[in-house]
Coordinates of C-alpha atoms in Angstrom, one line a residue:
Chain A
X1 CA -24.7 1.7 -36.3
X2 CA -21.8 3.2 -36.4
X3 CA -20.4 2.4 -39.4
X4 CA -23.1 5.0 -40.7
X5 CA -20.6 7.5 -39.6
X6 CA -18.2 6.3 -42.1
X7 CA -20.8 7.2 -45.1
X8 CA -21.1 11.2 -45.7
X9 CA -16.8 10.6 -46.0
X10 CA -16.7 6.7 -48.3
X11 CA -19.9 6.8 -50.9
X12 CA -18.9 9.7 -52.1
X13 CA -15.7 8.6 -52.9
X14 CA -16.4 5.7 -54.1
X15 CA -18.8 6.8 -56.0
X16 CA -16.7 9.4 -57.6
X17 CA -14.4 6.9 -58.8
X18 CA -17.3 4.9 -60.3
X19 CA -18.7 8.2 -62.4
X20 CA -14.8 8.5 -63.8
X21 CA -15.5 5.7 -65.4
X22 CA -19.6 6.9 -66.2
X23 CA -17.5 9.7 -68.1
X24 CA -19.0 9.8 -71.0
X25 CA -22.4 8.9 -70.2
X26 CA -23.7 12.4 -68.2
X27 CA -27.5 11.3 -68.1
X28 CA -25.5 8.7 -66.1
X29 CA -24.0 10.4 -63.9
X30 CA -26.6 12.7 -62.9
X31 CA -29.2 10.4 -62.0
X32 CA -25.8 8.5 -60.3
X33 CA -24.7 11.7 -58.2
X34 CA -28.8 12.7 -57.4
X35 CA -29.3 9.7 -55.9
X36 CA -26.1 9.6 -53.5
X37 CA -26.1 13.1 -52.6
X38 CA -30.1 12.0 -51.5
X39 CA -28.8 8.3 -50.0
X40 CA -26.8 10.6 -48.5
X41 CA -29.4 13.0 -46.9
X42 CA -31.2 10.5 -44.6
X43 CA -28.2 9.2 -43.3
X44 CA -27.4 12.0 -41.9
X45 CA -30.7 12.8 -41.1
X46 CA -30.6 9.1 -39.2
X47 CA -27.0 9.9 -38.0
X48 CA -28.3 13.1 -36.1
X49 CA -31.9 11.6 -34.2
X50 CA -29.0 8.9 -33.1
X51 CA -26.6 11.2 -32.0
X52 CA -29.6 13.2 -30.3
X53 CA -30.5 9.8 -28.9
X54 CA -27.4 8.1 -27.1
X55 CA -25.0 11.5 -26.7
X56 CA -21.6 11.3 -28.8
X57 CA -21.0 7.6 -30.4
X58 CA -17.6 7.5 -32.2
X59 CA -16.0 5.3 -34.9
X60 CA -12.6 3.4 -34.2
X61 CA -10.4 2.3 -37.0
X62 CA -9.5 -1.3 -37.0
X63 CA -10.8 -1.6 -33.3
X64 CA -7.9 0.7 -32.1
X65 CA -8.7 2.4 -29.5
X66 CA -8.6 5.4 -28.3
X67 CA -5.8 7.6 -27.8
X68 CA -4.2 5.3 -30.1
X69 CA -6.3 4.7 -33.6
X70 CA -8.5 7.3 -35.9
X71 CA -11.4 7.8 -35.2
X72 CA -14.2 9.2 -36.1
X73 CA -16.6 11.7 -33.8
X74 CA -20.5 12.4 -34.7
X75 CA -21.4 15.1 -32.6
X76 CA -24.1 16.9 -32.6
X77 CA -21.9 20.3 -33.9
X78 CA -20.4 18.0 -37.4
X79 CA -23.2 16.0 -38.0
X80 CA -24.9 19.2 -38.1
X81 CA -22.7 20.9 -41.3
X82 CA -22.2 17.0 -42.7
X83 CA -26.0 17.3 -42.9
X84 CA -26.2 20.9 -44.3
X85 CA -23.2 20.6 -46.6
X86 CA -25.1 18.0 -48.4
X87 CA -28.7 19.4 -48.5
X88 CA -25.9 22.6 -50.6
X89 CA -24.1 20.3 -52.2
X90 CA -27.0 18.7 -53.9
X91 CA -28.5 21.8 -55.1
X92 CA -25.1 23.5 -56.7
X93 CA -25.7 20.2 -58.0
X94 CA -28.2 20.3 -59.3
X95 CA -28.3 23.9 -60.7
X96 CA -24.6 22.3 -62.4
X97 CA -26.9 20.5 -64.1
X98 CA -28.7 22.8 -66.9
X99 CA -25.0 25.8 -66.4
X100 CA -22.2 23.4 -67.2
X101 CA -21.4 22.4 -70.3
X102 CA -21.5 19.4 -72.0
X103 CA -17.3 19.6 -72.1
X104 CA -17.3 20.1 -68.7
X105 CA -19.6 17.2 -67.5
X106 CA -17.2 15.0 -69.4
X107 CA -13.7 17.3 -67.8
X108 CA -14.9 15.3 -64.6
X109 CA -16.9 18.1 -62.6
X110 CA -18.8 16.0 -60.9
X111 CA -16.7 13.0 -59.4
X112 CA -14.9 16.3 -57.9
X113 CA -17.6 17.9 -56.9
X114 CA -17.9 14.7 -54.2
X115 CA -14.9 14.6 -53.6
X116 CA -14.9 18.2 -52.3
X117 CA -17.5 17.1 -51.0
X118 CA -15.9 14.1 -49.2
X119 CA -13.2 15.9 -48.1
X120 CA -15.5 18.8 -45.5
X121 CA -17.4 15.3 -44.4
X122 CA -14.3 13.8 -43.1
X123 CA -12.6 17.1 -42.1
X124 CA -16.4 18.0 -39.6
X125 CA -15.8 14.1 -38.6
X126 CA -13.0 13.3 -37.7
X127 CA -11.5 13.1 -34.1
X128 CA -7.6 12.9 -35.1
X129 CA -5.2 16.0 -35.6
X130 CA -3.4 14.3 -38.1
X131 CA -6.5 12.4 -39.8
X132 CA -8.3 16.5 -40.0
X133 CA -5.5 17.1 -42.1
X134 CA -5.8 14.3 -44.9
X135 CA -9.4 15.5 -45.1
X136 CA -8.0 19.0 -45.5
X137 CA -6.2 17.8 -48.2
X138 CA -9.1 15.5 -50.2
X139 CA -10.6 18.9 -49.8
X140 CA -8.1 21.2 -50.7
X141 CA -7.0 19.1 -54.6
X142 CA -10.2 18.3 -54.9
X143 CA -11.0 22.2 -54.8
X144 CA -7.6 23.0 -56.8
X145 CA -8.5 20.8 -59.5
X146 CA -12.2 22.4 -59.6
X147 CA -10.5 26.4 -59.4
X148 CA -8.5 25.4 -62.9
X149 CA -11.4 23.3 -64.4
X150 CA -11.8 25.1 -67.5
X151 CA -8.5 26.3 -68.2
X152 CA -10.3 30.1 -69.1
X153 CA -6.8 32.5 -68.8
X154 CA -8.3 34.4 -65.3
X155 CA -8.4 31.1 -63.6
X156 CA -5.2 29.5 -64.4
X157 CA -3.5 32.4 -63.1
X158 CA -5.9 32.9 -59.6
X159 CA -5.9 29.5 -59.2
X160 CA -2.0 29.4 -58.9
X161 CA -2.2 31.8 -56.5
X162 CA -4.9 30.0 -54.2
X163 CA -2.4 26.7 -54.8
X164 CA 0.6 28.5 -53.7
X165 CA -1.0 30.2 -50.7
X166 CA -2.5 26.8 -49.5
X167 CA -0.1 25.2 -50.1
X168 CA 2.1 27.0 -47.3
X169 CA -1.3 26.6 -45.6
X170 CA -1.1 23.2 -45.5
X171 CA 3.1 23.3 -45.0
X172 CA 2.1 25.6 -41.6
X173 CA -0.3 22.9 -40.5
X174 CA 2.1 19.6 -40.3
X175 CA 4.7 21.9 -38.9
X176 CA 2.0 23.0 -36.5
X177 CA 1.4 19.4 -36.1
X178 CA 4.7 18.5 -35.5
X179 CA 5.5 20.7 -32.7
X180 CA 2.1 19.6 -31.1
X181 CA 3.2 15.6 -30.9
X182 CA 6.6 16.3 -29.7
X183 CA 5.4 18.4 -26.9
X184 CA 1.9 16.7 -25.8
X185 CA 2.6 13.2 -27.5
X186 CA -0.9 12.9 -28.7
X187 CA -2.5 13.1 -31.6
X188 CA -5.8 11.7 -30.7
X189 CA -8.0 15.9 -30.8
X190 CA -10.0 14.3 -26.8
X191 CA -6.3 13.0 -25.8
X192 CA -5.2 15.9 -26.6
X193 CA -7.0 18.1 -24.6
X194 CA -6.7 15.6 -21.3
X195 CA -3.2 16.6 -22.3
X196 CA -3.8 20.1 -22.1
X197 CA -6.0 20.4 -19.3
X198 CA -3.2 19.0 -17.4
X199 CA -0.3 20.7 -18.2
X200 CA -2.0 24.7 -17.6
X201 CA -1.4 27.2 -18.7
X202 CA 1.8 26.9 -21.0
X203 CA 3.1 28.9 -22.9
X204 CA 4.7 26.5 -25.5
X205 CA 1.1 25.4 -26.1
X206 CA -0.4 28.1 -26.2
X207 CA 1.6 28.9 -28.7
X208 CA 1.2 25.7 -31.2
X209 CA -2.0 27.4 -30.4
X210 CA -1.4 30.5 -32.1
X211 CA 0.6 28.8 -34.9
X212 CA -3.1 26.9 -35.6
X213 CA -4.6 29.5 -35.6
X214 CA -2.9 31.1 -38.4
X215 CA -3.2 27.5 -40.0
X216 CA -6.5 27.7 -39.8
X217 CA -7.3 31.3 -39.9
X218 CA -6.0 30.7 -43.4
X219 CA -8.9 28.2 -44.4
X220 CA -11.1 29.7 -43.0
X221 CA -10.9 33.4 -44.0
X222 CA -9.9 34.7 -40.3
X223 CA -8.1 38.4 -41.4
X224 CA -6.1 36.4 -43.4
X225 CA -9.0 36.5 -46.5
X226 CA -6.6 37.9 -49.2
X227 CA -6.3 35.3 -51.6
X228 CA -10.9 35.0 -51.3
X229 CA -12.2 37.5 -53.3
X230 CA -9.8 36.5 -56.1
X231 CA -10.1 32.8 -56.0
X232 CA -13.6 32.8 -55.4
X233 CA -14.6 34.4 -58.3
X234 CA -13.3 32.7 -61.2
X235 CA -14.8 29.3 -61.0
X236 CA -18.2 28.6 -62.8
X237 CA -20.8 29.2 -61.1
X238 CA -21.9 26.1 -58.9
X239 CA -18.7 25.1 -58.3
X240 CA -17.8 29.2 -56.9
X241 CA -21.0 28.0 -54.0
X242 CA -19.5 25.5 -53.1
X243 CA -16.3 26.9 -52.2
X244 CA -18.7 30.3 -50.3
X245 CA -20.7 27.6 -48.6
X246 CA -18.5 24.9 -47.2
X247 CA -14.3 25.6 -48.3
X248 CA -14.4 28.8 -45.0
X249 CA -16.7 27.2 -43.3
X250 CA -14.5 23.6 -42.3
X251 CA -11.4 26.8 -41.4
X252 CA -14.1 28.0 -39.6
X253 CA -14.9 24.5 -37.6
X254 CA -11.2 23.7 -36.9
X255 CA -11.3 27.1 -35.7
X256 CA -14.1 26.7 -33.1
X257 CA -13.3 23.3 -32.3
X258 CA -8.8 23.5 -31.7
X259 CA -10.6 26.6 -29.5
X260 CA -13.4 25.5 -27.9
X261 CA -12.4 21.7 -27.0
X262 CA -8.5 21.8 -27.2
X263 CA -6.1 24.9 -26.2
X264 CA -8.9 26.6 -23.0
X265 CA -5.7 26.9 -21.6
X266 CA -4.7 30.6 -22.6
X267 CA -8.3 32.3 -23.0
X268 CA -6.9 35.8 -22.6
X269 CA -4.1 35.6 -25.6
X270 CA -6.5 33.0 -27.7
X271 CA -9.5 34.1 -27.8
X272 CA -8.3 38.1 -27.1
X273 CA -6.8 37.0 -30.5
X274 CA -10.1 35.4 -32.5
X275 CA -12.2 38.5 -31.5
X276 CA -10.3 40.9 -32.7
X277 CA -9.3 39.3 -35.5
X278 CA -12.5 38.3 -36.0
X279 CA -13.4 42.4 -35.7
X280 CA -10.8 43.3 -38.0
X281 CA -12.3 40.9 -40.2
X282 CA -15.8 41.9 -39.8
X283 CA -14.7 45.6 -41.1
X284 CA -12.5 44.9 -43.9
X285 CA -15.1 42.5 -45.4
X286 CA -18.1 45.4 -44.5
X287 CA -15.7 47.8 -46.5
X288 CA -15.0 45.3 -49.5
X289 CA -18.7 44.4 -49.7
X290 CA -19.3 48.1 -50.3
X291 CA -16.4 49.3 -52.5
X292 CA -17.1 47.0 -55.7
X293 CA -19.8 47.0 -58.1
X294 CA -18.4 43.8 -59.5
X295 CA -21.6 42.0 -57.9
X296 CA -19.1 38.3 -57.4
X297 CA -16.7 40.3 -55.8
X298 CA -19.7 41.6 -54.0
X299 CA -20.5 37.9 -53.0
X300 CA -16.9 36.9 -51.6
X301 CA -16.6 39.9 -49.1
X302 CA -19.9 38.9 -47.8
X303 CA -19.1 35.5 -47.1
X304 CA -16.2 37.1 -45.4
X305 CA -18.4 39.2 -43.3
X306 CA -19.9 35.6 -42.0
X307 CA -16.5 34.4 -41.1
X308 CA -16.2 37.7 -38.8
X309 CA -19.6 37.3 -37.5
X310 CA -20.1 33.4 -36.5
X311 CA -16.4 33.1 -35.2
X312 CA -17.1 36.3 -32.9
X313 CA -18.5 33.2 -30.4
X314 CA -15.2 32.4 -29.1
X315 CA -15.0 35.9 -27.7
X316 CA -17.9 35.4 -25.7
X317 CA -17.0 31.6 -24.5
X318 CA -20.7 30.5 -23.0
X319 CA -23.2 28.2 -24.9
X320 CA -26.2 30.9 -25.7
X321 CA -23.5 32.5 -28.0
X322 CA -21.9 28.4 -30.3
X323 CA -25.1 28.1 -30.1
X324 CA -26.1 31.4 -32.2
X325 CA -22.6 30.3 -33.5
X326 CA -23.6 27.1 -35.1
X327 CA -27.0 28.6 -35.7
X328 CA -25.7 30.9 -38.5
X329 CA -22.9 28.2 -39.5
X330 CA -25.4 26.1 -41.6
X331 CA -28.0 29.1 -41.8
X332 CA -24.2 31.1 -43.7
X333 CA -23.5 28.0 -45.7
X334 CA -27.6 28.0 -47.2
X335 CA -27.6 32.1 -47.5
X336 CA -24.0 31.3 -49.8
X337 CA -24.7 29.0 -51.7
X338 CA -28.3 30.8 -52.5
X339 CA -26.3 34.4 -53.6
X340 CA -23.7 32.8 -55.5
X341 CA -26.2 31.1 -57.6
X342 CA -28.0 33.9 -57.8
X343 CA -25.0 36.0 -58.5
X344 CA -23.6 33.9 -60.7
X345 CA -27.5 33.3 -62.5
X346 CA -27.7 37.2 -63.7
X347 CA -24.5 36.6 -65.1
X348 CA -25.9 34.5 -67.5
X349 CA -28.8 36.7 -67.6
X350 CA -27.3 39.5 -68.6
X351 CA -22.9 38.8 -70.3
X352 CA -22.3 41.7 -67.1
X353 CA -20.4 41.8 -64.1
X354 CA -21.3 44.7 -63.0
X355 CA -24.0 45.5 -61.5
X356 CA -24.5 49.0 -62.9
X357 CA -24.9 47.7 -65.8
X358 CA -27.9 45.4 -65.2
X359 CA -31.4 46.8 -65.1
X360 CA -34.9 45.4 -64.4
X361 CA -34.5 42.0 -64.6
X362 CA -37.7 41.4 -62.3
X363 CA -39.7 42.3 -65.0
X364 CA -38.7 39.4 -67.7
X365 CA -37.5 36.7 -63.9
X366 CA -40.3 37.9 -61.8
X367 CA -40.1 34.5 -58.7
X368 CA -35.9 35.6 -59.7
X369 CA -36.5 38.8 -58.6
X370 CA -38.7 38.2 -55.6
X371 CA -36.3 35.1 -54.1
X372 CA -32.3 37.5 -54.8
X373 CA -34.8 40.0 -51.9
X374 CA -34.9 36.5 -50.2
X375 CA -31.8 35.7 -49.8
X376 CA -30.9 39.6 -48.9
X377 CA -33.3 39.0 -45.9
X378 CA -32.2 35.7 -45.6
X379 CA -28.4 37.0 -45.2
X380 CA -29.4 40.8 -43.0
X381 CA -30.6 38.0 -40.6
X382 CA -34.7 39.3 -40.3
X383 CA -36.7 37.3 -40.0
X384 CA -38.6 34.7 -41.0
X385 CA -35.4 33.7 -42.3
X386 CA -33.1 32.3 -41.2
X387 CA -30.3 34.3 -40.2
X388 CA -32.6 35.9 -37.3
X389 CA -32.4 32.7 -35.1
X390 CA -28.6 32.6 -35.1
X391 CA -28.0 36.4 -34.9
X392 CA -30.4 36.3 -32.3
X393 CA -28.3 33.6 -29.7
X394 CA -25.3 35.0 -30.3
X395 CA -26.5 38.7 -29.5
X396 CA -27.5 37.0 -26.2
X397 CA -24.7 35.4 -25.7
X398 CA -23.1 38.4 -26.7
X399 CA -24.5 40.5 -24.2
X400 CA -24.0 38.0 -21.3
X401 CA -20.6 37.8 -21.6
X402 CA -20.3 41.2 -21.7
X403 CA -19.1 41.5 -25.1
X404 CA -20.5 44.8 -26.5
X405 CA -17.8 46.4 -29.6
X406 CA -18.2 42.7 -30.6
X407 CA -22.1 43.4 -30.3
X408 CA -22.4 46.3 -32.2
X409 CA -20.1 45.1 -34.4
X410 CA -21.5 42.3 -35.8
X411 CA -24.8 43.5 -36.7
X412 CA -23.1 46.7 -37.7
X413 CA -22.5 44.5 -40.7
X414 CA -25.3 43.6 -41.0
X415 CA -26.5 46.6 -42.2
X416 CA -23.5 46.8 -43.9
X417 CA -24.7 43.6 -45.8
X418 CA -28.1 45.3 -46.3
X419 CA -26.5 47.8 -48.1
X420 CA -24.7 46.1 -50.3
X421 CA -26.9 43.8 -51.2
X422 CA -29.9 46.2 -51.5
X423 CA -27.7 48.2 -53.9
X424 CA -27.4 45.7 -56.5
X425 CA -31.3 44.5 -55.8
X426 CA -32.4 48.5 -56.7
X427 CA -30.5 48.7 -59.6
X428 CA -30.5 45.3 -61.4
X429 CA -33.8 43.9 -60.2
X430 CA -36.2 46.6 -60.3
X431 CA -35.7 49.3 -62.9
X432 CA -36.6 49.8 -66.8
X433 CA -35.3 46.4 -67.8
X434 CA -32.2 46.9 -70.5
X435 CA -33.4 43.4 -72.4
X436 CA -36.0 43.7 -74.7
X437 CA -38.0 40.3 -75.0
X438 CA -36.8 39.3 -78.4
X439 CA -33.0 38.8 -76.7
X440 CA -34.1 37.9 -73.8
X441 CA -32.4 34.5 -72.4
X442 CA -34.6 31.6 -71.4
X443 CA -33.6 30.5 -67.5
X444 CA -33.9 26.8 -67.4
X445 CA -36.3 25.1 -64.4
X446 CA -33.2 23.3 -62.6
X447 CA -31.2 26.5 -61.6
X448 CA -34.8 27.9 -60.5
X449 CA -35.1 25.2 -58.5
X450 CA -31.6 24.8 -56.8
X451 CA -32.2 28.6 -55.9
X452 CA -35.8 28.6 -54.5
X453 CA -35.6 25.7 -52.9
X454 CA -32.0 27.4 -51.1
X455 CA -34.8 29.8 -50.8
X456 CA -37.5 26.9 -48.1
X457 CA -35.0 25.6 -46.6
X458 CA -33.9 29.4 -45.4
X459 CA -37.7 29.8 -44.6
X460 CA -37.1 26.8 -43.0
X461 CA -34.9 26.6 -40.5
X462 CA -35.9 30.4 -39.9
X463 CA -39.6 28.9 -39.5
X464 CA -39.3 26.0 -37.9
X465 CA -36.3 26.9 -35.5
X466 CA -37.8 24.8 -32.5
X467 CA -37.5 21.3 -34.2
X468 CA -33.5 22.2 -34.7
X469 CA -32.7 24.8 -31.4
X470 CA -32.6 21.0 -30.0
X471 CA -29.8 19.6 -32.0
X472 CA -28.0 23.4 -31.9
X473 CA -28.4 23.3 -27.9
X474 CA -27.1 19.6 -27.4
X475 CA -24.6 20.9 -30.6
X476 CA -23.6 24.1 -27.7
X477 CA -23.4 21.9 -24.5
X478 CA -21.1 19.8 -26.4
X479 CA -18.3 23.3 -27.5
X480 CA -19.3 24.8 -23.6
X481 CA -18.1 22.0 -21.9
X482 CA -14.5 20.6 -23.4
X483 CA -15.3 17.5 -20.8
X484 CA -18.1 15.7 -22.5
X485 CA -17.0 14.9 -25.6
X486 CA -13.2 14.0 -24.1
X487 CA -15.3 11.5 -22.2
X488 CA -16.9 10.3 -24.5
X489 CA -14.5 9.5 -26.5
X490 CA -11.8 8.6 -23.2
X491 CA -14.3 7.2 -21.1
X492 CA -13.3 8.6 -17.8
Chain B
X1 CA 22.4 14.4 -33.7
X2 CA 18.8 16.9 -33.3
X3 CA 21.2 19.3 -33.3
X4 CA 22.0 19.0 -36.2
X5 CA 19.2 18.3 -37.5
X6 CA 17.4 20.5 -37.0
X7 CA 20.1 22.8 -38.3
X8 CA 19.8 21.4 -41.9
X9 CA 15.9 21.7 -41.5
X10 CA 16.2 26.0 -40.9
X11 CA 18.6 26.0 -43.8
X12 CA 16.3 23.8 -45.9
X13 CA 13.0 26.3 -44.5
X14 CA 15.4 29.4 -45.4
X15 CA 16.3 28.2 -49.0
X16 CA 13.1 27.6 -49.2
X17 CA 11.3 30.9 -48.0
X18 CA 14.0 32.4 -50.6
X19 CA 12.7 30.4 -53.1
X20 CA 9.2 31.5 -52.4
X21 CA 9.6 34.7 -52.4
X22 CA 10.6 34.4 -55.8
X23 CA 8.9 35.9 -59.5
X24 CA 10.0 32.9 -61.6
X25 CA 6.4 30.3 -60.8
X26 CA 9.0 27.3 -60.7
X27 CA 11.2 28.6 -58.4
X28 CA 7.4 28.9 -55.8
X29 CA 6.7 25.4 -56.9
X30 CA 10.7 24.1 -56.2
X31 CA 10.8 25.6 -52.4
X32 CA 7.4 23.9 -52.0
X33 CA 8.3 21.0 -52.5
X34 CA 11.7 22.0 -50.0
X35 CA 9.7 23.6 -47.4
X36 CA 8.4 19.9 -47.5
X37 CA 11.2 17.8 -46.9
X38 CA 11.9 20.7 -44.0
X39 CA 8.7 19.8 -41.9
X40 CA 9.1 15.4 -42.6
X41 CA 12.6 16.3 -41.5
X42 CA 11.2 17.6 -38.4
X43 CA 8.9 15.2 -37.7
X44 CA 11.6 12.4 -38.8
X45 CA 14.0 14.6 -35.2
X46 CA 10.6 15.8 -33.0
X47 CA 10.0 12.0 -32.9
X48 CA 13.5 11.4 -31.5
X49 CA 16.2 10.1 -33.6
X50 CA 17.9 6.5 -33.1
X51 CA 16.8 5.6 -30.0
X52 CA 14.8 1.8 -28.8
X53 CA 14.1 -1.3 -30.8
X54 CA 11.9 -2.0 -33.1
X55 CA 8.3 -1.8 -32.3
X56 CA 7.0 -4.9 -33.4
X57 CA 4.6 -7.1 -32.1
X58 CA 6.6 -10.6 -32.0
X59 CA 9.5 -9.0 -31.5
X60 CA 9.5 -11.0 -27.9
X61 CA 14.3 -10.4 -27.3
X62 CA 14.0 -6.7 -26.7
X63 CA 13.2 -5.8 -23.5
X64 CA 11.9 -2.1 -25.3
X65 CA 12.6 1.4 -25.2
X66 CA 10.9 1.5 -28.3
X67 CA 11.7 3.4 -31.2
X68 CA 8.2 5.5 -31.8
X69 CA 7.4 4.5 -35.3
X70 CA 4.0 6.5 -35.4
X71 CA 5.7 10.0 -36.8
X72 CA 7.5 7.3 -39.6
X73 CA 3.3 7.1 -40.5
X74 CA 2.9 10.8 -40.8
X75 CA 6.0 11.3 -42.2
X76 CA 5.0 9.1 -45.0
X77 CA 1.4 10.6 -45.8
X78 CA 3.2 13.6 -45.7
X79 CA 4.6 13.0 -48.8
X80 CA 2.2 10.8 -50.6
X81 CA 0.0 14.4 -50.5
X82 CA 3.3 16.6 -51.7
X83 CA 3.9 14.4 -54.2
X84 CA 1.0 14.4 -55.5
X85 CA 0.0 17.9 -54.5
X86 CA 3.8 18.7 -56.0
X87 CA 2.9 17.3 -59.6
X88 CA -0.9 18.1 -59.8
X89 CA 0.7 22.4 -59.3
X90 CA 3.6 21.9 -62.3
X91 CA 0.5 21.0 -63.8
X92 CA -1.0 24.5 -63.3
X93 CA 2.1 26.1 -63.6
X94 CA 2.8 24.5 -67.2
X95 CA -0.9 25.5 -68.5
X96 CA -0.7 28.9 -66.9
X97 CA 2.5 29.3 -68.3
X98 CA 0.7 28.5 -71.6
X99 CA -2.2 29.8 -71.2
X100 CA -0.7 33.2 -70.5
X101 CA 2.5 33.4 -72.1
X102 CA 4.3 34.1 -69.1
X103 CA 5.5 32.2 -65.7
X104 CA 6.3 36.0 -64.1
X105 CA 3.9 36.5 -60.2
X106 CA 3.9 39.6 -61.3
X107 CA 2.7 39.7 -64.5
X108 CA 0.1 37.2 -63.6
X109 CA -1.8 39.6 -60.9
X110 CA -4.4 40.8 -63.0
X111 CA -5.3 44.0 -63.4
X112 CA -9.4 43.7 -63.5
X113 CA -9.9 44.2 -59.6
X114 CA -6.9 46.7 -59.0

């Protein structure tokens, strides 16, 4: 049963290897991708149920007992994110079936997307800090290839910057791991947490914690997001949607995991710093979302606002705030994938990139136009969609801890999200149509289908909050009380 | 020995920083390669150089202390990864040079969003 935990990593890698040999059989590739992802979704649900009833599970590779071997840990937080990541990937793939040209499909786009998902899932599930580095690299190498795939001038230009930035960040990650190992003498995350607790507040460990913070902030787009808008707007639409939905979430997950489990000794330095960074991120992201007229840039800056909002939870540091952060992260993965797919579709339909060059899309594509309203309402955090639940719980947590500045700026940013997307809606979706009936580009069904289904997932997360909440509160309890995690791994 | 290693690492990091900050893409890539060597040496140094016996299971004759083998495993993994990444980024830089007609990062800045 515990072997199931390795599947979100193993299955996509095996399938990606198989697909490389099926390069020229496009339809076989598509069928295999969909089947794989459906199986993975099924297994994640089973795993989630299992973790919910039996508590945190662990899988020791090679039978090495912790803290000696590398292990995978299925705690509710990780499994929830694995589930949502797989769902989002499935619909990005379905969208890709009609948006990729045959050349892309032969250039290993699907295997690379599966490999990226494998890296993302591995990063969520691993319980070993060096293995986290390895999973990061699996994910990043696939993303390096995906961002450059197609070889257009601006793709190659942006990918170089993206790759070099990430190489430097990975280097810092290794330096941080080296110092951590030198100080603490272990790499197992639960064991690190235990030893750090024994040592207490040691300035050396706090310095190492700040090293990790810089690394994950670079990967997650917390304050150090300068590379993000450029690189997220160049790849093809479904790939950009996967980037926007998954890549920053891994960085956010790593920040939340390390700073709730391992580096909790001096919150007045580390957690305070994260809060300040999150607030600046929210403000800068809001300014960016208002400043640009290119809809891909607006979408990219919306990603940044999401990062800032989720990480406000670390400043509050209580169960309600973590529950809100987890719920909001799940919502954000679905919402951002949907936003990127919609923006890409708008560019596909109009051949324009700026929203003031588009007009009246709802005339020809009524359902698509209403889907824009759905994503706008959902990202703003209005009921009945998923953003609402996360925001309410986050608000409760922030009030309980008395962080009113975070509260005001976090909720103020929602208004900016609404405004930035409402401008696009009024200009591009409503208004006089600019496309004559004979010039109308057909909107392929699979594209619309994946957008609609993502909207439905968002609606489900919002309306069936009672079904989802038990799992989320489970996850938040583990984050608020690290001893649950440590005991599950190392025993009493 | 450790002090010498740390000094060497410091030299490597400063050389690499100089290279990474230059405008030429190939120099930047060479800089990242030097950076990765520096961090491998750092991990090695942190595992304490040259102490104790080989930590083998069948090694009954030696009675400790044993050398920590983990840093070497970490370095091996890190070398493989940095090798793959460097190979990839070299190819990417070559393609970017062919397509954009320049290897100067100032000119690769892009003007559409400025």
